[in-house]
Amino acid sequence: MKRPTQHDVARMAGVSRATVSYVLNDQDGGRIPISAETRQRVLDAIADLGYEVDARAQALRSGETKTIGVLLPLYENPFFWQMLVGISAEAEAHGYSLLLAHNPLTPEQENQSIRELAEQRVDGLIMLIGFKQLSEQVTAQLKRSARPIVEISGSLSEFDYVHQGYGAGTLALMAHLLELGHQRIGFVYGVDVPEQGYDRLEAYRQSLANAGLPYDDSLVICCGQRLEDGYRAALELLKRADRPTALLTINDLQGIAALRAAADLGLRVPDDVSIASFDNIPFASYSVPRLTTVTGSPEQNGRDAVRLLLRRLAEPNWAPEVIESGWQLIVRESTGPAPISR
């Protein structure tokens, strides 16, 4: 069946096509004398015919697509999907839709993914990964696109960004472990690039120094972001004759992997080893035992990123803006007194 057009609406309402356009876009601003009765006839004809605005044609005329591109990491951590929930809700509230792209595992795939996103008509881009994780070629391509860019990042950015930093939260978490008598604290540092977790690593070192404890580089295991990576790193630490009495993991997924590693070695959590992590993903409160964690504000971060982007679209020359995200320490069952202090 043929899709109704503005000409069909005009014919049914007995008005010109221009009048239909003025009513649809509410652009007359009082300059075009359209009576309430005429406006209602147009609206009735639209309803009777089931006419829908062609969003693509409207975008070509206005230069706006009402679409936001979102670049996601190709990664299993639900924390990023919680951000996406906030982005989606805020974008929808302002009449925008989303176009998703992911950051793949190889430079070739990465370049292709960014190229495909850049070729699409989007009004702006929100990145849930930092430019430090992208190749120079991809970074240059994004900058040349002249589209507003907003990051949600744990490090500094040259663009508007929401800063999800865990430095202060790590200090609070380390204080919690130190108060429980832990002096040998291992760190499963599961990141693709070191910058992803520098705020946590530096706070870990600072906490040890403040407590008068030496920093032991062998207690920090650098690994990838996958669950298997965290599992193997935790095994390596927990198999040591002088194993740590507590483990810090870079996120809750790797915290859950560490719980599995401890169980496979016959260790009880927290009686034999305490485990703590970051993000407070939904699984963290359903693991056995429930994970002690530092939570961020992923959904709120997503909403704030959309607000920054809309502000940049409305005021392109506005000074770069940063929104600081909050954090909270949530103490659960996975941390307890160090075995020696029992």
mmCIF file of N, CA and C in Angstrom, residues 186-277:
data_model
loop_
_atom_site.group_PDB
_atom_site.id
_atom_site.type_symbol
_atom_site.label_atom_id
_atom_site.label_comp_id
_atom_site.label_asym_id
_atom_site.label_seq_id
_atom_site.Cartn_x
_atom_site.Cartn_y
_atom_site.Cartn_z
ATOM 1 N N GLY A 186 47.218 -8.362 47.261
ATOM 2 C CA GLY A 186 47.509 -8.523 45.846
ATOM 3 C C GLY A 186 46.561 -7.704 44.989
ATOM 4 N N PHE A 187 46.964 -7.457 43.750
ATOM 5 C CA PHE A 187 46.155 -6.643 42.848
ATOM 6 C C PHE A 187 46.107 -7.326 41.479
ATOM 7 N N VAL A 188 44.901 -7.754 41.068
ATOM 8 C CA VAL A 188 44.684 -8.296 39.724
ATOM 9 C C VAL A 188 44.377 -7.102 38.825
ATOM 10 N N TYR A 189 45.364 -6.708 38.037
ATOM 11 C CA TYR A 189 45.294 -5.477 37.239
ATOM 12 C C TYR A 189 44.940 -5.830 35.802
ATOM 13 N N GLY A 190 43.655 -6.102 35.569
ATOM 14 C CA GLY A 190 43.194 -6.581 34.274
ATOM 15 C C GLY A 190 42.746 -5.455 33.362
ATOM 16 N N VAL A 191 43.676 -4.888 32.611
ATOM 17 C CA VAL A 191 43.374 -3.785 31.699
ATOM 18 C C VAL A 191 44.045 -4.050 30.354
ATOM 19 N N ASP A 192 43.479 -3.483 29.290
ATOM 20 C CA ASP A 192 44.094 -3.599 27.972
ATOM 21 C C ASP A 192 45.232 -2.607 27.801
ATOM 22 N N VAL A 193 45.042 -1.409 28.349
ATOM 23 C CA VAL A 193 46.112 -0.407 28.348
ATOM 24 C C VAL A 193 46.241 0.112 29.781
ATOM 25 N N PRO A 194 47.480 0.370 30.246
ATOM 26 C CA PRO A 194 47.690 0.739 31.655
ATOM 27 C C PRO A 194 46.877 1.930 32.126
ATOM 28 N N GLU A 195 46.624 2.895 31.217
ATOM 29 C CA GLU A 195 45.918 4.111 31.624
ATOM 30 C C GLU A 195 44.524 3.843 32.175
ATOM 31 N N GLN A 196 43.925 2.713 31.797
ATOM 32 C CA GLN A 196 42.570 2.414 32.242
ATOM 33 C C GLN A 196 42.456 2.337 33.760
ATOM 34 N N GLY A 197 43.518 1.942 34.420
ATOM 35 C CA GLY A 197 43.417 1.730 35.862
ATOM 36 C C GLY A 197 44.437 2.473 36.687
ATOM 37 N N TYR A 198 45.103 3.482 36.092
ATOM 38 C CA TYR A 198 46.156 4.194 36.817
ATOM 39 C C TYR A 198 45.656 4.806 38.116
ATOM 40 N N ASP A 199 44.423 5.324 38.105
ATOM 41 C CA ASP A 199 43.924 5.965 39.327
ATOM 42 C C ASP A 199 43.861 4.960 40.466
ATOM 43 N N ARG A 200 43.486 3.712 40.169
ATOM 44 C CA ARG A 200 43.411 2.676 41.202
ATOM 45 C C ARG A 200 44.796 2.180 41.614
ATOM 46 N N LEU A 201 45.664 2.014 40.641
ATOM 47 C CA LEU A 201 47.009 1.528 40.950
ATOM 48 C C LEU A 201 47.776 2.537 41.802
ATOM 49 N N GLU A 202 47.673 3.813 41.459
ATOM 50 C CA GLU A 202 48.378 4.840 42.238
ATOM 51 C C GLU A 202 47.818 4.944 43.654
ATOM 52 N N ALA A 203 46.503 4.823 43.793
ATOM 53 C CA ALA A 203 45.901 4.870 45.131
ATOM 54 C C ALA A 203 46.302 3.645 45.945
ATOM 55 N N TYR A 204 46.419 2.509 45.299
ATOM 56 C CA TYR A 204 46.897 1.280 45.956
ATOM 57 C C TYR A 204 48.311 1.494 46.516
ATOM 58 N N ARG A 205 49.195 2.039 45.683
ATOM 59 C CA ARG A 205 50.574 2.315 46.129
ATOM 60 C C ARG A 205 50.597 3.342 47.262
ATOM 61 N N GLN A 206 49.799 4.397 47.092
ATOM 62 C CA GLN A 206 49.770 5.458 48.105
ATOM 63 C C GLN A 206 49.283 4.926 49.438
ATOM 64 N N SER A 207 48.288 4.069 49.429
ATOM 65 C CA SER A 207 47.747 3.513 50.673
ATOM 66 C C SER A 207 48.785 2.673 51.402
ATOM 67 N N LEU A 208 49.532 1.871 50.644
ATOM 68 C CA LEU A 208 50.594 1.069 51.265
ATOM 69 C C LEU A 208 51.659 1.968 51.879
ATOM 70 N N ALA A 209 52.047 3.003 51.145
ATOM 71 C CA ALA A 209 53.076 3.922 51.652
ATOM 72 C C ALA A 209 52.593 4.633 52.910
ATOM 73 N N ASN A 210 51.335 5.086 52.901
ATOM 74 C CA ASN A 210 50.789 5.776 54.071
ATOM 75 C C ASN A 210 50.739 4.868 55.291
ATOM 76 N N ALA A 211 50.579 3.557 55.044
ATOM 77 C CA ALA A 211 50.512 2.593 56.142
ATOM 78 C C ALA A 211 51.894 2.091 56.543
ATOM 79 N N GLY A 212 52.955 2.597 55.875
ATOM 80 C CA GLY A 212 54.313 2.171 56.189
ATOM 81 C C GLY A 212 54.635 0.775 55.685
ATOM 82 N N LEU A 213 53.900 0.326 54.662
ATOM 83 C CA LEU A 213 54.121 -1.005 54.100
ATOM 84 C C LEU A 213 54.849 -0.893 52.765
ATOM 85 N N PRO A 214 55.745 -1.839 52.460
ATOM 86 C CA PRO A 214 56.490 -1.772 51.201
ATOM 87 C C PRO A 214 55.589 -2.118 50.011
ATOM 88 N N TYR A 215 55.900 -1.550 48.871
ATOM 89 C CA TYR A 215 55.212 -1.912 47.636
ATOM 90 C C TYR A 215 55.947 -3.082 47.007
ATOM 91 N N ASP A 216 55.273 -4.188 46.809
ATOM 92 C CA ASP A 216 55.845 -5.401 46.227
ATOM 93 C C ASP A 216 55.287 -5.561 44.820
ATOM 94 N N ASP A 217 56.126 -5.305 43.826
ATOM 95 C CA ASP A 217 55.681 -5.349 42.440
ATOM 96 C C ASP A 217 55.170 -6.735 42.042
ATOM 97 N N SER A 218 55.661 -7.785 42.705
ATOM 98 C CA SER A 218 55.233 -9.141 42.346
ATOM 99 C C SER A 218 53.801 -9.428 42.774
ATOM 100 N N LEU A 219 53.228 -8.588 43.621
ATOM 101 C CA LEU A 219 51.840 -8.778 44.046
ATOM 102 C C LEU A 219 50.842 -8.119 43.096
ATOM 103 N N VAL A 220 51.345 -7.419 42.080
ATOM 104 C CA VAL A 220 50.483 -6.799 41.072
ATOM 105 C C VAL A 220 50.627 -7.604 39.783
ATOM 106 N N ILE A 221 49.565 -8.302 39.387
ATOM 107 C CA ILE A 221 49.590 -9.122 38.180
ATOM 108 C C ILE A 221 48.829 -8.403 37.072
ATOM 109 N N CYS A 222 49.559 -7.999 36.027
ATOM 110 C CA CYS A 222 48.918 -7.368 34.880
ATOM 111 C C CYS A 222 48.388 -8.464 33.955
ATOM 112 N N CYS A 223 47.153 -8.314 33.516
ATOM 113 C CA CYS A 223 46.543 -9.321 32.650
ATOM 114 C C CYS A 223 45.507 -8.636 31.766
ATOM 115 N N GLY A 224 44.864 -9.400 30.889
ATOM 116 C CA GLY A 224 43.814 -8.863 30.040
ATOM 117 C C GLY A 224 42.516 -8.682 30.803
ATOM 118 N N GLN A 225 41.460 -8.281 30.078
ATOM 119 C CA GLN A 225 40.196 -7.939 30.715
ATOM 120 C C GLN A 225 39.214 -9.105 30.799
ATOM 121 N N ARG A 226 39.504 -10.209 30.132
ATOM 122 C CA ARG A 226 38.545 -11.304 30.116
ATOM 123 C C ARG A 226 38.461 -12.000 31.477
ATOM 124 N N LEU A 227 37.347 -12.690 31.700
ATOM 125 C CA LEU A 227 37.188 -13.457 32.932
ATOM 126 C C LEU A 227 38.329 -14.458 33.115
ATOM 127 N N GLU A 228 38.685 -15.145 32.037
ATOM 128 C CA GLU A 228 39.760 -16.144 32.122
ATOM 129 C C GLU A 228 41.079 -15.499 32.528
ATOM 130 N N ASP A 229 41.331 -14.276 32.038
ATOM 131 C CA ASP A 229 42.559 -13.564 32.416
ATOM 132 C C ASP A 229 42.586 -13.301 33.918
ATOM 133 N N GLY A 230 41.455 -12.821 34.459
ATOM 134 C CA GLY A 230 41.386 -12.554 35.897
ATOM 135 C C GLY A 230 41.507 -13.820 36.718
ATOM 136 N N TYR A 231 40.905 -14.893 36.232
ATOM 137 C CA TYR A 231 40.975 -16.189 36.932
ATOM 138 C C TYR A 231 42.423 -16.662 37.034
ATOM 139 N N ARG A 232 43.156 -16.627 35.927
ATOM 140 C CA ARG A 232 44.540 -17.114 35.929
ATOM 141 C C ARG A 232 45.458 -16.221 36.769
ATOM 142 N N ALA A 233 45.215 -14.911 36.734
ATOM 143 C CA ALA A 233 46.021 -13.999 37.550
ATOM 144 C C ALA A 233 45.783 -14.254 39.039
ATOM 145 N N ALA A 234 44.514 -14.481 39.420
ATOM 146 C CA ALA A 234 44.194 -14.777 40.823
ATOM 147 C C ALA A 234 44.815 -16.107 41.244
ATOM 148 N N LEU A 235 44.773 -17.107 40.370
ATOM 149 C CA LEU A 235 45.417 -18.393 40.682
ATOM 150 C C LEU A 235 46.908 -18.206 40.952
ATOM 151 N N GLU A 236 47.545 -17.413 40.104
ATOM 152 C CA GLU A 236 48.981 -17.185 40.258
ATOM 153 C C GLU A 236 49.308 -16.581 41.622
ATOM 154 N N LEU A 237 48.501 -15.626 42.042
ATOM 155 C CA LEU A 237 48.741 -14.993 43.349
ATOM 156 C C LEU A 237 48.416 -15.936 44.499
ATOM 157 N N LEU A 238 47.324 -16.680 44.382
ATOM 158 C CA LEU A 238 46.865 -17.509 45.502
ATOM 159 C C LEU A 238 47.627 -18.822 45.632
ATOM 160 N N LYS A 239 48.386 -19.199 44.615
ATOM 161 C CA LYS A 239 49.201 -20.422 44.692
ATOM 162 C C LYS A 239 50.552 -20.173 45.353
ATOM 163 N N ARG A 240 50.881 -18.906 45.581
ATOM 164 C CA ARG A 240 52.170 -18.580 46.188
ATOM 165 C C ARG A 240 52.241 -19.104 47.614
ATOM 166 N N ALA A 241 53.455 -19.532 48.020
ATOM 167 C CA ALA A 241 53.640 -19.979 49.406
ATOM 168 C C ALA A 241 53.360 -18.836 50.367
ATOM 169 N N ASP A 242 53.724 -17.632 49.955
ATOM 170 C CA ASP A 242 53.467 -16.436 50.783
ATOM 171 C C ASP A 242 52.287 -15.665 50.183
ATOM 172 N N ARG A 243 51.200 -16.361 49.929
ATOM 173 C CA ARG A 243 50.080 -15.734 49.221
ATOM 174 C C ARG A 243 49.544 -14.521 49.987
ATOM 175 N N PRO A 244 48.991 -13.574 49.270
ATOM 176 C CA PRO A 244 48.384 -12.409 49.928
ATOM 177 C C PRO A 244 47.155 -12.823 50.732
ATOM 178 N N THR A 245 46.858 -12.049 51.749
ATOM 179 C CA THR A 245 45.656 -12.333 52.550
ATOM 180 C C THR A 245 44.422 -11.638 51.977
ATOM 181 N N ALA A 246 44.644 -10.744 51.004
ATOM 182 C CA ALA A 246 43.519 -10.054 50.351
ATOM 183 C C ALA A 246 43.881 -9.798 48.895
ATOM 184 N N LEU A 247 42.868 -9.812 48.059
ATOM 185 C CA LEU A 247 43.039 -9.492 46.641
ATOM 186 C C LEU A 247 42.148 -8.319 46.271
ATOM 187 N N LEU A 248 42.734 -7.393 45.526
ATOM 188 C CA LEU A 248 41.995 -6.303 44.904
ATOM 189 C C LEU A 248 41.924 -6.640 43.417
ATOM 190 N N THR A 249 40.755 -6.564 42.811
ATOM 191 C CA THR A 249 40.655 -6.809 41.370
ATOM 192 C C THR A 249 40.112 -5.564 40.689
ATOM 193 N N ILE A 250 40.480 -5.372 39.420
ATOM 194 C CA ILE A 250 40.194 -4.114 38.732
ATOM 195 C C ILE A 250 38.711 -3.877 38.518
ATOM 196 N N ASN A 251 37.907 -4.949 38.517
ATOM 197 C CA ASN A 251 36.458 -4.805 38.395
ATOM 198 C C ASN A 251 35.763 -6.032 38.973
ATOM 199 N N ASP A 252 34.449 -5.965 39.066
ATOM 200 C CA ASP A 252 33.681 -7.044 39.693
ATOM 201 C C ASP A 252 33.740 -8.345 38.909
ATOM 202 N N LEU A 253 33.789 -8.268 37.580
ATOM 203 C CA LEU A 253 33.874 -9.502 36.804
ATOM 204 C C LEU A 253 35.124 -10.278 37.179
ATOM 205 N N GLN A 254 36.237 -9.574 37.305
ATOM 206 C CA GLN A 254 37.456 -10.270 37.686
ATOM 207 C C GLN A 254 37.447 -10.631 39.168
ATOM 208 N N GLY A 255 36.663 -9.906 39.954
ATOM 209 C CA GLY A 255 36.459 -10.307 41.341
ATOM 210 C C GLY A 255 35.736 -11.643 41.423
ATOM 211 N N ILE A 256 34.730 -11.820 40.563
ATOM 212 C CA ILE A 256 34.002 -13.092 40.528
ATOM 213 C C ILE A 256 34.928 -14.216 40.056
ATOM 214 N N ALA A 257 35.796 -13.903 39.073
ATOM 215 C CA ALA A 257 36.776 -14.894 38.621
ATOM 216 C C ALA A 257 37.729 -15.264 39.757
ATOM 217 N N ALA A 258 38.102 -14.288 40.583
ATOM 218 C CA ALA A 258 38.983 -14.556 41.716
ATOM 219 C C ALA A 258 38.296 -15.428 42.762
ATOM 220 N N LEU A 259 36.985 -15.211 42.959
ATOM 221 C CA LEU A 259 36.229 -16.080 43.871
ATOM 222 C C LEU A 259 36.294 -17.533 43.396
ATOM 223 N N ARG A 260 36.170 -17.724 42.080
ATOM 224 C CA ARG A 260 36.239 -19.077 41.518
ATOM 225 C C ARG A 260 37.626 -19.680 41.721
ATOM 226 N N ALA A 261 38.660 -18.867 41.515
ATOM 227 C CA ALA A 261 40.032 -19.350 41.691
ATOM 228 C C ALA A 261 40.266 -19.784 43.138
ATOM 229 N N ALA A 262 39.787 -18.973 44.075
ATOM 230 C CA ALA A 262 39.956 -19.327 45.492
ATOM 231 C C ALA A 262 39.234 -20.640 45.805
ATOM 232 N N ALA A 263 38.025 -20.802 45.296
ATOM 233 C CA ALA A 263 37.268 -22.027 45.544
ATOM 234 C C ALA A 263 37.970 -23.245 44.950
ATOM 235 N N ASP A 264 38.527 -23.082 43.748
ATOM 236 C CA ASP A 264 39.218 -24.200 43.108
ATOM 237 C C ASP A 264 40.471 -24.610 43.871
ATOM 238 N N LEU A 265 41.039 -23.700 44.633
ATOM 239 C CA LEU A 265 42.223 -24.015 45.452
ATOM 240 C C LEU A 265 41.844 -24.451 46.866
ATOM 241 N N GLY A 266 40.542 -24.533 47.140
ATOM 242 C CA GLY A 266 40.094 -24.950 48.468
ATOM 243 C C GLY A 266 40.195 -23.866 49.514
ATOM 244 N N LEU A 267 40.270 -22.612 49.086
ATOM 245 C CA LEU A 267 40.364 -21.487 50.028
ATOM 246 C C LEU A 267 38.977 -20.925 50.305
ATOM 247 N N ARG A 268 38.756 -20.525 51.539
ATOM 248 C CA ARG A 268 37.482 -19.941 51.929
ATOM 249 C C ARG A 268 37.575 -18.410 51.902
ATOM 250 N N VAL A 269 36.535 -17.804 51.362
ATOM 251 C CA VAL A 269 36.452 -16.339 51.310
ATOM 252 C C VAL A 269 35.331 -15.901 52.249
ATOM 253 N N PRO A 270 35.630 -15.065 53.264
ATOM 254 C CA PRO A 270 36.871 -14.322 53.487
ATOM 255 C C PRO A 270 37.793 -14.939 54.546
ATOM 256 N N ASP A 271 37.505 -16.162 55.021
ATOM 257 C CA ASP A 271 38.302 -16.717 56.119
ATOM 258 C C ASP A 271 39.779 -16.837 55.759
ATOM 259 N N ASP A 272 40.071 -17.347 54.538
ATOM 260 C CA ASP A 272 41.467 -17.532 54.133
ATOM 261 C C ASP A 272 41.994 -16.368 53.302
ATOM 262 N N VAL A 273 41.129 -15.745 52.539
ATOM 263 C CA VAL A 273 41.532 -14.612 51.707
ATOM 264 C C VAL A 273 40.314 -13.719 51.482
ATOM 265 N N SER A 274 40.523 -12.418 51.575
ATOM 266 C CA SER A 274 39.464 -11.452 51.261
ATOM 267 C C SER A 274 39.600 -11.011 49.808
ATOM 268 N N ILE A 275 38.463 -10.719 49.173
ATOM 269 C CA ILE A 275 38.462 -10.271 47.773
ATOM 270 C C ILE A 275 37.546 -9.057 47.660
ATOM 271 N N ALA A 276 38.055 -8.010 47.000
ATOM 272 C CA ALA A 276 37.280 -6.778 46.817
ATOM 273 C C ALA A 276 37.519 -6.255 45.408
ATOM 274 N N SER A 277 36.578 -5.451 44.914
ATOM 275 C CA SER A 277 36.658 -5.049 43.505
ATOM 276 C C SER A 277 35.963 -3.708 43.279
#
